C-alpha atoms as an extended CHARMM CRD file, in Angstrom:
* protein
*
       254  EXT
         1         1  MET       CA             57.4250000000       86.9960000000       97.6170000000  PROA      1               0.0000000000
         2         2  ALA       CA             55.0210000000       84.3320000000       98.8990000000  PROA      2               0.0000000000
         3         3  LEU       CA             52.3310000000       86.1300000000      100.9420000000  PROA      3               0.0000000000
         4         4  PRO       CA             51.1230000000       84.6360000000      104.2040000000  PROA      4               0.0000000000
         5         5  LYS       CA             47.8730000000       82.7070000000      103.7770000000  PROA      5               0.0000000000
         6         6  LYS       CA             46.0680000000       84.9140000000      106.3100000000  PROA      6               0.0000000000
         7         7  VAL       CA             46.9560000000       88.0470000000      104.3310000000  PROA      7               0.0000000000
         8         8  VAL       CA             45.5950000000       86.5930000000      101.0670000000  PROA      8               0.0000000000
         9         9  GLU       CA             42.3710000000       85.4200000000      102.7860000000  PROA      9               0.0000000000
        10        10  ARG       CA             41.9130000000       88.8000000000      104.4520000000  PROA      10              0.0000000000
        11        11  LEU       CA             42.4080000000       90.6690000000      101.1790000000  PROA      11              0.0000000000
        12        12  THR       CA             40.0870000000       88.3600000000       99.2590000000  PROA      12              0.0000000000
        13        13  LEU       CA             37.2730000000       88.5520000000      101.8080000000  PROA      13              0.0000000000
        14        14  ASN       CA             37.4060000000       92.2750000000      102.3970000000  PROA      14              0.0000000000
        15        15  LEU       CA             37.9110000000       93.3470000000       98.8050000000  PROA      15              0.0000000000
        16        16  LYS       CA             34.5210000000       91.8880000000       97.9200000000  PROA      16              0.0000000000
        17        17  ARG       CA             32.9230000000       93.7310000000      100.8380000000  PROA      17              0.0000000000
        18        18  TYR       CA             34.5640000000       97.0520000000       99.9930000000  PROA      18              0.0000000000
        19        19  GLN       CA             33.5520000000       96.8090000000       96.3470000000  PROA      19              0.0000000000
        20        20  THR       CA             29.9380000000       97.0210000000       97.5700000000  PROA      20              0.0000000000
        21        21  ILE       CA             30.8010000000       99.8590000000       99.9130000000  PROA      21              0.0000000000
        22        22  LEU       CA             32.6520000000      101.8070000000       97.1890000000  PROA      22              0.0000000000
        23        23  ALA       CA             29.8740000000      101.2640000000       94.6350000000  PROA      23              0.0000000000
        24        24  ASP       CA             27.3570000000      102.7090000000       97.1040000000  PROA      24              0.0000000000
        25        25  ALA       CA             29.6810000000      105.6330000000       97.9000000000  PROA      25              0.0000000000
        26        26  LYS       CA             30.0510000000      106.3780000000       94.1840000000  PROA      26              0.0000000000
        27        27  ASN       CA             26.3000000000      106.3800000000       93.7160000000  PROA      27              0.0000000000
        28        28  ARG       CA             25.9040000000      108.7970000000       96.6270000000  PROA      28              0.0000000000
        29        29  ASP       CA             28.7530000000      110.9780000000       95.2720000000  PROA      29              0.0000000000
        30        30  ILE       CA             30.4520000000      111.2860000000       98.6350000000  PROA      30              0.0000000000
        31        31  SER       CA             32.9360000000      114.0620000000       99.4130000000  PROA      31              0.0000000000
        32        32  GLU       CA             36.7160000000      113.8270000000       99.6590000000  PROA      32              0.0000000000
        33        33  SER       CA             36.6490000000      113.7810000000      103.4140000000  PROA      33              0.0000000000
        34        34  ASP       CA             34.1540000000      110.9160000000      103.4760000000  PROA      34              0.0000000000
        35        35  THR       CA             36.2650000000      109.1020000000      100.9360000000  PROA      35              0.0000000000
        36        36  VAL       CA             39.2660000000      109.4760000000      103.3100000000  PROA      36              0.0000000000
        37        37  VAL       CA             37.2110000000      107.8160000000      106.0750000000  PROA      37              0.0000000000
        38        38  ILE       CA             36.6100000000      104.7580000000      103.8350000000  PROA      38              0.0000000000
        39        39  LEU       CA             40.2590000000      104.6960000000      102.8390000000  PROA      39              0.0000000000
        40        40  ALA       CA             41.3680000000      104.6320000000      106.4820000000  PROA      40              0.0000000000
        41        41  ASP       CA             39.0810000000      101.6400000000      107.0800000000  PROA      41              0.0000000000
        42        42  MET       CA             40.4860000000       99.8780000000      103.9470000000  PROA      42              0.0000000000
        43        43  LEU       CA             44.0770000000      100.3630000000      105.1680000000  PROA      43              0.0000000000
        44        44  ALA       CA             43.0760000000       98.7520000000      108.4370000000  PROA      44              0.0000000000
        45        45  GLU       CA             40.7650000000       95.9740000000      107.2900000000  PROA      45              0.0000000000
        46        46  LEU       CA             42.4870000000       95.0320000000      104.0060000000  PROA      46              0.0000000000
        47        47  LEU       CA             46.0980000000       95.8100000000      104.7270000000  PROA      47              0.0000000000
        48        48  GLY       CA             46.1190000000       95.0270000000      108.4700000000  PROA      48              0.0000000000
        49        49  TYR       CA             47.4230000000       98.3270000000      109.8780000000  PROA      49              0.0000000000
        50        50  LYS       CA             46.3690000000       99.5070000000      113.3590000000  PROA      50              0.0000000000
        51        51  LYS       CA             43.7850000000      102.1440000000      112.6760000000  PROA      51              0.0000000000
        52        52  TYR       CA             44.3130000000      104.4210000000      115.5950000000  PROA      52              0.0000000000
        53        53  ILE       CA             48.0930000000      103.9780000000      115.8600000000  PROA      53              0.0000000000
        54        54  GLU       CA             49.5380000000      103.4110000000      112.3770000000  PROA      54              0.0000000000
        55        55  ILE       CA             47.1880000000      105.2830000000      110.1370000000  PROA      55              0.0000000000
        56        56  THR       CA             47.2500000000      109.0310000000      110.5490000000  PROA      56              0.0000000000
        57        57  THR       CA             45.7770000000      112.2040000000      109.0170000000  PROA      57              0.0000000000
        58        58  GLU       CA             48.2020000000      114.3180000000      111.0640000000  PROA      58              0.0000000000
        59        59  PHE       CA             51.3490000000      113.9320000000      109.0290000000  PROA      59              0.0000000000
        60        60  ALA       CA             52.6360000000      117.4020000000      108.1190000000  PROA      60              0.0000000000
        61        61  ILE       CA             54.7980000000      118.0400000000      105.0460000000  PROA      61              0.0000000000
        62        62  ARG       CA             56.0380000000      121.6110000000      104.6730000000  PROA      62              0.0000000000
        63        63  GLY       CA             53.1200000000      123.2150000000      106.3840000000  PROA      63              0.0000000000
        64        64  THR       CA             50.3710000000      121.0580000000      104.8860000000  PROA      64              0.0000000000
        65        65  TYR       CA             48.9390000000      117.6180000000      105.7550000000  PROA      65              0.0000000000
        66        66  VAL       CA             48.8790000000      114.6360000000      103.4530000000  PROA      66              0.0000000000
        67        67  ASP       CA             45.5190000000      112.8700000000      103.5180000000  PROA      67              0.0000000000
        68        68  LEU       CA             46.8080000000      109.6520000000      105.0200000000  PROA      68              0.0000000000
        69        69  ALA       CA             50.2250000000      108.3350000000      106.1490000000  PROA      69              0.0000000000
        70        70  VAL       CA             50.9420000000      104.7440000000      107.1680000000  PROA      70              0.0000000000
        71        71  LYS       CA             53.5370000000      104.7240000000      109.8870000000  PROA      71              0.0000000000
        72        72  VAL       CA             54.8640000000      101.6970000000      111.7840000000  PROA      72              0.0000000000
        73        73  GLY       CA             57.0050000000      102.7880000000      114.7290000000  PROA      73              0.0000000000
        74        74  ASP       CA             59.1980000000      105.5660000000      113.3790000000  PROA      74              0.0000000000
        75        75  ASP       CA             59.0570000000      104.3400000000      109.8190000000  PROA      75              0.0000000000
        76        76  VAL       CA             56.6460000000      106.0200000000      107.3800000000  PROA      76              0.0000000000
        77        77  ARG       CA             55.9330000000      103.2240000000      104.9310000000  PROA      77              0.0000000000
        78        78  PHE       CA             53.8650000000      105.0840000000      102.3670000000  PROA      78              0.0000000000
        79        79  LEU       CA             51.6200000000      108.0920000000      101.8480000000  PROA      79              0.0000000000
        80        80  VAL       CA             48.0880000000      108.0800000000      100.5000000000  PROA      80              0.0000000000
        81        81  GLU       CA             46.7040000000      111.1060000000       98.5960000000  PROA      81              0.0000000000
        82        82  VAL       CA             42.9040000000      110.8400000000       98.3470000000  PROA      82              0.0000000000
        83        83  LYS       CA             40.3980000000      112.4290000000       96.0120000000  PROA      83              0.0000000000
        84        84  ALA       CA             36.5890000000      112.2720000000       96.1170000000  PROA      84              0.0000000000
        85        85  ILE       CA             35.2930000000      109.0590000000       94.6920000000  PROA      85              0.0000000000
        86        86  ASN       CA             33.8300000000      110.5970000000       91.5220000000  PROA      86              0.0000000000
        87        87  ILE       CA             36.9030000000      112.6940000000       90.7860000000  PROA      87              0.0000000000
        88        88  ASP       CA             39.0310000000      111.2790000000       87.9910000000  PROA      88              0.0000000000
        89        89  LEU       CA             42.7180000000      110.9960000000       88.8930000000  PROA      89              0.0000000000
        90        90  LYS       CA             44.6830000000      113.4470000000       86.8080000000  PROA      90              0.0000000000
        91        91  GLU       CA             48.2810000000      114.4440000000       86.2570000000  PROA      91              0.0000000000
        92        92  ASN       CA             48.1530000000      117.4060000000       88.6750000000  PROA      92              0.0000000000
        93        93  HSD       CA             46.9370000000      114.9500000000       91.3660000000  PROA      93              0.0000000000
        94        94  VAL       CA             49.9090000000      112.6820000000       90.6200000000  PROA      94              0.0000000000
        95        95  LYS       CA             52.2870000000      115.6570000000       90.9150000000  PROA      95              0.0000000000
        96        96  GLN       CA             50.7800000000      116.6350000000       94.2380000000  PROA      96              0.0000000000
        97        97  ALA       CA             51.1810000000      113.0820000000       95.5930000000  PROA      97              0.0000000000
        98        98  ILE       CA             54.7400000000      112.7770000000       94.3100000000  PROA      98              0.0000000000
        99        99  ASP       CA             55.6780000000      116.2300000000       95.7700000000  PROA      99              0.0000000000
       100       100  TYR       CA             54.4430000000      115.0910000000       99.2070000000  PROA      100             0.0000000000
       101       101  GLY       CA             56.6440000000      112.0090000000       99.0900000000  PROA      101             0.0000000000
       102       102  ALA       CA             59.6310000000      113.7850000000       97.6110000000  PROA      102             0.0000000000
       103       103  ASN       CA             59.5380000000      116.5590000000      100.1950000000  PROA      103             0.0000000000
       104       104  HSD       CA             59.8020000000      113.9780000000      103.0320000000  PROA      104             0.0000000000
       105       105  GLY       CA             62.0720000000      111.4280000000      101.4040000000  PROA      105             0.0000000000
       106       106  ILE       CA             59.2760000000      108.8080000000      101.2320000000  PROA      106             0.0000000000
       107       107  GLU       CA             59.7200000000      106.4340000000       98.3180000000  PROA      107             0.0000000000
       108       108  TRP       CA             56.2430000000      104.9040000000       97.9840000000  PROA      108             0.0000000000
       109       109  VAL       CA             53.0130000000      106.8560000000       97.3070000000  PROA      109             0.0000000000
       110       110  VAL       CA             49.3910000000      105.8730000000       96.5940000000  PROA      110             0.0000000000
       111       111  LEU       CA             46.9980000000      108.1340000000       94.7040000000  PROA      111             0.0000000000
       112       112  THR       CA             43.3540000000      107.0170000000       94.9360000000  PROA      112             0.0000000000
       113       113  ASN       CA             39.7190000000      108.0060000000       94.9190000000  PROA      113             0.0000000000
       114       114  GLY       CA             38.8000000000      104.8010000000       96.6840000000  PROA      114             0.0000000000
       115       115  ALA       CA             37.8720000000      102.9250000000       93.5130000000  PROA      115             0.0000000000
       116       116  ALA       CA             40.7990000000      103.8580000000       91.2560000000  PROA      116             0.0000000000
       117       117  TRP       CA             44.2390000000      103.2110000000       92.7310000000  PROA      117             0.0000000000
       118       118  GLN       CA             47.6040000000      104.2920000000       91.3430000000  PROA      118             0.0000000000
       119       119  PHE       CA             50.7710000000      103.1570000000       93.1640000000  PROA      119             0.0000000000
       120       120  TYR       CA             54.0540000000      105.0370000000       92.5310000000  PROA      120             0.0000000000
       121       121  LYS       CA             57.7070000000      104.6610000000       93.3020000000  PROA      121             0.0000000000
       122       122  ILE       CA             59.6030000000      107.9310000000       93.6520000000  PROA      122             0.0000000000
       123       123  HSD       CA             63.1000000000      108.1150000000       92.1960000000  PROA      123             0.0000000000
       124       124  PHE       CA             65.2320000000      110.6230000000       94.0800000000  PROA      124             0.0000000000
       125       125  ASP       CA             67.1930000000      111.7580000000       91.0280000000  PROA      125             0.0000000000
       126       126  LYS       CA             67.8160000000      115.2360000000       89.7170000000  PROA      126             0.0000000000
       127       127  PRO       CA             65.1160000000      116.0440000000       88.8170000000  PROA      127             0.0000000000
       128       128  ILE       CA             62.8170000000      113.9410000000       90.9370000000  PROA      128             0.0000000000
       129       129  ASP       CA             61.1470000000      111.2520000000       88.8590000000  PROA      129             0.0000000000
       130       130  LYS       CA             58.5420000000      108.5820000000       89.4420000000  PROA      130             0.0000000000
       131       131  SER       CA             57.2980000000      105.2080000000       88.0610000000  PROA      131             0.0000000000
       132       132  LEU       CA             53.7360000000      104.0070000000       88.0200000000  PROA      132             0.0000000000
       133       133  ILE       CA             54.0380000000      100.5420000000       89.4470000000  PROA      133             0.0000000000
       134       134  PHE       CA             50.4540000000       99.3940000000       89.5390000000  PROA      134             0.0000000000
       135       135  GLU       CA             47.0080000000      100.7550000000       88.5580000000  PROA      135             0.0000000000
       136       136  VAL       CA             43.6040000000       99.2250000000       89.1890000000  PROA      136             0.0000000000
       137       137  ASP       CA             39.9240000000      100.1540000000       89.4080000000  PROA      137             0.0000000000
       138       138  LEU       CA             38.5060000000       98.1320000000       92.2400000000  PROA      138             0.0000000000
       139       139  LEU       CA             35.0320000000       98.3980000000       90.7980000000  PROA      139             0.0000000000
       140       140  GLN       CA             36.1740000000       96.8860000000       87.5040000000  PROA      140             0.0000000000
       141       141  THR       CA             38.1090000000       93.8480000000       88.8310000000  PROA      141             0.0000000000
       142       142  THR       CA             37.6300000000       90.8280000000       91.0970000000  PROA      142             0.0000000000
       143       143  ALA       CA             39.2270000000       89.5720000000       94.2600000000  PROA      143             0.0000000000
       144       144  LYS       CA             40.8440000000       86.8520000000       92.0960000000  PROA      144             0.0000000000
       145       145  ASN       CA             43.0970000000       89.4450000000       90.3530000000  PROA      145             0.0000000000
       146       146  THR       CA             46.5160000000       88.0330000000       91.2740000000  PROA      146             0.0000000000
       147       147  GLN       CA             48.3940000000       91.2530000000       90.5160000000  PROA      147             0.0000000000
       148       148  LEU       CA             46.0030000000       93.1570000000       92.8000000000  PROA      148             0.0000000000
       149       149  ILE       CA             46.4760000000       90.6920000000       95.6000000000  PROA      149             0.0000000000
       150       150  GLU       CA             50.2270000000       90.7870000000       95.1650000000  PROA      150             0.0000000000
       151       151  CYS       CA             50.3400000000       94.5850000000       95.1790000000  PROA      151             0.0000000000
       152       152  PHE       CA             48.0890000000       94.9700000000       98.2530000000  PROA      152             0.0000000000
       153       153  GLY       CA             49.8600000000       92.0740000000       99.8900000000  PROA      153             0.0000000000
       154       154  ASN       CA             53.2100000000       93.8290000000       99.5230000000  PROA      154             0.0000000000
       155       155  LEU       CA             51.6100000000       97.0210000000      100.9310000000  PROA      155             0.0000000000
       156       156  SER       CA             50.1810000000       95.1560000000      103.9010000000  PROA      156             0.0000000000
       157       157  ARG       CA             51.5340000000       95.3820000000      107.4140000000  PROA      157             0.0000000000
       158       158  GLU       CA             52.8530000000       91.8520000000      107.2320000000  PROA      158             0.0000000000
       159       159  GLY       CA             54.2030000000       91.9840000000      103.6840000000  PROA      159             0.0000000000
       160       160  PHE       CA             55.8750000000       95.4130000000      103.5600000000  PROA      160             0.0000000000
       161       161  THR       CA             59.6600000000       95.4910000000      103.5180000000  PROA      161             0.0000000000
       162       162  GLN       CA             61.9560000000       97.6560000000      101.3860000000  PROA      162             0.0000000000
       163       163  SER       CA             63.3660000000       94.5610000000       99.6990000000  PROA      163             0.0000000000
       164       164  SER       CA             59.9410000000       93.0660000000       98.8930000000  PROA      164             0.0000000000
       165       165  MET       CA             58.6820000000       96.4200000000       97.5790000000  PROA      165             0.0000000000
       166       166  THR       CA             61.7680000000       96.8040000000       95.3870000000  PROA      166             0.0000000000
       167       167  ALA       CA             61.3520000000       93.2550000000       94.0460000000  PROA      167             0.0000000000
       168       168  PHE       CA             57.6490000000       93.9150000000       93.2990000000  PROA      168             0.0000000000
       169       169  TYR       CA             58.5860000000       97.1390000000       91.4930000000  PROA      169             0.0000000000
       170       170  GLN       CA             61.2040000000       95.3660000000       89.4060000000  PROA      170             0.0000000000
       171       171  GLN       CA             58.7940000000       92.5730000000       88.5430000000  PROA      171             0.0000000000
       172       172  GLN       CA             56.1010000000       95.0370000000       87.4440000000  PROA      172             0.0000000000
       173       173  GLN       CA             58.5940000000       96.9630000000       85.3250000000  PROA      173             0.0000000000
       174       174  ALA       CA             59.8830000000       93.8450000000       83.6550000000  PROA      174             0.0000000000
       175       175  THR       CA             56.4140000000       92.4530000000       82.8270000000  PROA      175             0.0000000000
       176       176  SER       CA             54.6730000000       95.7300000000       81.8670000000  PROA      176             0.0000000000
       177       177  LYS       CA             53.0320000000       95.9930000000       78.4690000000  PROA      177             0.0000000000
       178       178  TYR       CA             55.5890000000       98.6650000000       77.5970000000  PROA      178             0.0000000000
       179       179  SER       CA             58.5120000000       96.3310000000       78.3510000000  PROA      179             0.0000000000
       180       180  ILE       CA             56.9430000000       93.5230000000       76.3080000000  PROA      180             0.0000000000
       181       181  GLY       CA             56.3180000000       96.0090000000       73.4710000000  PROA      181             0.0000000000
       182       182  ALA       CA             59.9640000000       97.1420000000       73.5870000000  PROA      182             0.0000000000
       183       183  LEU       CA             61.2840000000       93.5690000000       73.7270000000  PROA      183             0.0000000000
       184       184  LEU       CA             59.4130000000       92.6710000000       70.5160000000  PROA      184             0.0000000000
       185       185  THR       CA             61.7510000000       94.8830000000       68.4980000000  PROA      185             0.0000000000
       186       186  THR       CA             65.0550000000       93.8650000000       70.0080000000  PROA      186             0.0000000000
       187       187  GLU       CA             67.6240000000       92.0670000000       67.8420000000  PROA      187             0.0000000000
       188       188  ALA       CA             67.1660000000       88.7780000000       69.6250000000  PROA      188             0.0000000000
       189       189  VAL       CA             63.4150000000       88.6870000000       69.1450000000  PROA      189             0.0000000000
       190       190  LEU       CA             63.6140000000       89.8320000000       65.5470000000  PROA      190             0.0000000000
       191       191  LEU       CA             66.0980000000       87.0450000000       64.8400000000  PROA      191             0.0000000000
       192       192  THR       CA             63.6800000000       84.4740000000       66.3800000000  PROA      192             0.0000000000
       193       193  ILE       CA             60.7430000000       85.8460000000       64.3540000000  PROA      193             0.0000000000
       194       194  LYS       CA             62.7750000000       85.6910000000       61.1750000000  PROA      194             0.0000000000
       195       195  LYS       CA             63.6730000000       82.0410000000       61.8150000000  PROA      195             0.0000000000
       196       196  GLU       CA             60.0080000000       81.1630000000       62.2710000000  PROA      196             0.0000000000
       197       197  LEU       CA             59.0320000000       83.1140000000       59.1600000000  PROA      197             0.0000000000
       198       198  LYS       CA             61.6570000000       81.1420000000       57.2120000000  PROA      198             0.0000000000
       199       199  LYS       CA             59.7780000000       77.9940000000       58.0560000000  PROA      199             0.0000000000
       200       200  LEU       CA             56.6740000000       79.4770000000       56.5360000000  PROA      200             0.0000000000
       201       201  SER       CA             58.4410000000       80.7770000000       53.4330000000  PROA      201             0.0000000000
       202       202  PRO       CA             61.9710000000       79.3020000000       53.0570000000  PROA      202             0.0000000000
       203       203  THR       CA             62.8220000000       81.3410000000       49.9660000000  PROA      203             0.0000000000
       204       204  SER       CA             61.8610000000       84.7350000000       51.4290000000  PROA      204             0.0000000000
       205       205  LYS       CA             64.5110000000       87.2370000000       52.4140000000  PROA      205             0.0000000000
       206       206  ILE       CA             63.2420000000       89.3300000000       55.3250000000  PROA      206             0.0000000000
       207       207  GLU       CA             65.2510000000       92.3780000000       56.3980000000  PROA      207             0.0000000000
       208       208  ASP       CA             65.4090000000       93.4760000000       60.0040000000  PROA      208             0.0000000000
       209       209  ASP       CA             64.2860000000       97.0300000000       59.1970000000  PROA      209             0.0000000000
       210       210  PHE       CA             61.2420000000       95.7730000000       57.3020000000  PROA      210             0.0000000000
       211       211  LEU       CA             60.2290000000       93.4150000000       60.1080000000  PROA      211             0.0000000000
       212       212  LYS       CA             60.7840000000       96.0200000000       62.8110000000  PROA      212             0.0000000000
       213       213  ASN       CA             58.7710000000       98.6160000000       60.9100000000  PROA      213             0.0000000000
       214       214  LEU       CA             55.9690000000       96.0830000000       60.4150000000  PROA      214             0.0000000000
       215       215  LEU       CA             55.8220000000       95.4290000000       64.1400000000  PROA      215             0.0000000000
       216       216  LEU       CA             55.8330000000       99.1380000000       65.0510000000  PROA      216             0.0000000000
       217       217  THR       CA             53.2250000000      100.1410000000       62.4950000000  PROA      217             0.0000000000
       218       218  ASP       CA             50.8380000000       97.1920000000       62.2110000000  PROA      218             0.0000000000
       219       219  VAL       CA             51.3350000000       94.8230000000       65.1720000000  PROA      219             0.0000000000
       220       220  ILE       CA             52.2370000000       96.6890000000       68.3460000000  PROA      220             0.0000000000
       221       221  LYS       CA             49.8390000000       99.3350000000       69.6430000000  PROA      221             0.0000000000
       222       222  ARG       CA             51.1960000000      102.8380000000       69.2290000000  PROA      222             0.0000000000
       223       223  GLU       CA             50.6880000000      103.6120000000       72.9280000000  PROA      223             0.0000000000
       224       224  LEU       CA             53.2610000000      100.9590000000       73.8130000000  PROA      224             0.0000000000
       225       225  THR       CA             56.0510000000      102.5490000000       71.7230000000  PROA      225             0.0000000000
       226       226  GLU       CA             55.5080000000      106.2220000000       72.3790000000  PROA      226             0.0000000000
       227       227  GLY       CA             55.4450000000      108.3400000000       75.5070000000  PROA      227             0.0000000000
       228       228  GLU       CA             57.1420000000      108.4770000000       78.8840000000  PROA      228             0.0000000000
       229       229  GLN       CA             56.4380000000      104.8690000000       79.9620000000  PROA      229             0.0000000000
       230       230  ALA       CA             57.5330000000      103.4300000000       76.5720000000  PROA      230             0.0000000000
       231       231  THR       CA             60.7920000000      105.3840000000       76.7710000000  PROA      231             0.0000000000
       232       232  ALA       CA             61.3750000000      104.1510000000       80.2990000000  PROA      232             0.0000000000
       233       233  ALA       CA             60.8380000000      100.5470000000       79.1710000000  PROA      233             0.0000000000
       234       234  ILE       CA             63.3340000000      100.9520000000       76.3090000000  PROA      234             0.0000000000
       235       235  ASP       CA             65.8670000000      102.4440000000       78.7050000000  PROA      235             0.0000000000
       236       236  LEU       CA             65.3630000000       99.5770000000       81.1540000000  PROA      236             0.0000000000
       237       237  ILE       CA             66.0170000000       96.9890000000       78.4140000000  PROA      237             0.0000000000
       238       238  LYS       CA             69.1210000000       98.8390000000       77.2210000000  PROA      238             0.0000000000
       239       239  LYS       CA             70.4340000000       99.0750000000       80.7790000000  PROA      239             0.0000000000
       240       240  CYS       CA             69.8840000000       95.3220000000       81.3320000000  PROA      240             0.0000000000
       241       241  ALA       CA             71.6170000000       94.5740000000       77.9960000000  PROA      241             0.0000000000
       242       242  ARG       CA             74.6470000000       96.6350000000       78.9800000000  PROA      242             0.0000000000
       243       243  ALA       CA             74.8170000000       94.8990000000       82.3410000000  PROA      243             0.0000000000
       244       244  GLN       CA             74.6770000000       91.4840000000       80.6720000000  PROA      244             0.0000000000
       245       245  ALA       CA             77.4130000000       92.5420000000       78.2630000000  PROA      245             0.0000000000
       246       246  ARG       CA             79.6860000000       93.6300000000       81.1120000000  PROA      246             0.0000000000
       247       247  LEU       CA             79.1470000000       90.3490000000       82.9140000000  PROA      247             0.0000000000
       248       248  LYS       CA             79.9430000000       88.3990000000       79.7450000000  PROA      248             0.0000000000
       249       249  ALA       CA             83.0990000000       90.4800000000       79.1320000000  PROA      249             0.0000000000
       250       250  LYS       CA             84.1840000000       89.9150000000       82.7070000000  PROA      250             0.0000000000
       251       251  ALA       CA             83.6180000000       86.1660000000       82.4220000000  PROA      251             0.0000000000
       252       252  ILE       CA             85.6790000000       86.0200000000       79.2260000000  PROA      252             0.0000000000
       253       253  ALA       CA             88.4670000000       88.0190000000       80.8030000000  PROA      253             0.0000000000
       254       254  GLN       CA             88.7180000000       85.6140000000       83.7080000000  PROA      254             0.0000000000
């Protein structure tokens, strides 16, 4: 989705300013409650929400309050779970944030300590699942980071729609390092590599299993082929392949 020019300009300008504010806050080791104050300002000044109307600390979920909720009219767009700026984001924090969203049927959740941001989509399956859509450390990037601008732009007051958020999620899934890693060992890519290798050594006979094993052991980082996110990427590619096969079969039948 093409973001309005004013949104991009607002993000670019204010990101630079908040990098200074966050660096100072980190040096002063501010508390979680003070980090929440900065986050509320960021939601207003970066993302364009009305601070005293659309950003609230009074959103109750099963007897407890989430740190921040962004609500436009009757629609809760996303929740923000905040930790103190010098607290590393851990798996138990992720679970806490996801539980908040799942218990209120809210699909989009942000976990942050102000500097580090993790943006999740909740899948309302059985059991509840989640996908990490985007992760960034604002103190280790620049306002020219196009993925950051796109992510914050989609979260912004002007940019947020369910369709745009879903499209951003699908784009991030398709272009993740795990998806690229998984694609490198598919039959189509292996065939292309073999063709190129034949140009280098026309008499060589290269087996698929040998080439795939070489990629998995010596070329692709292990972290891209093992673990939850790698498995999810493989499942996504298989799902897309099955969908393409059904479309092809349908076209032939017609």
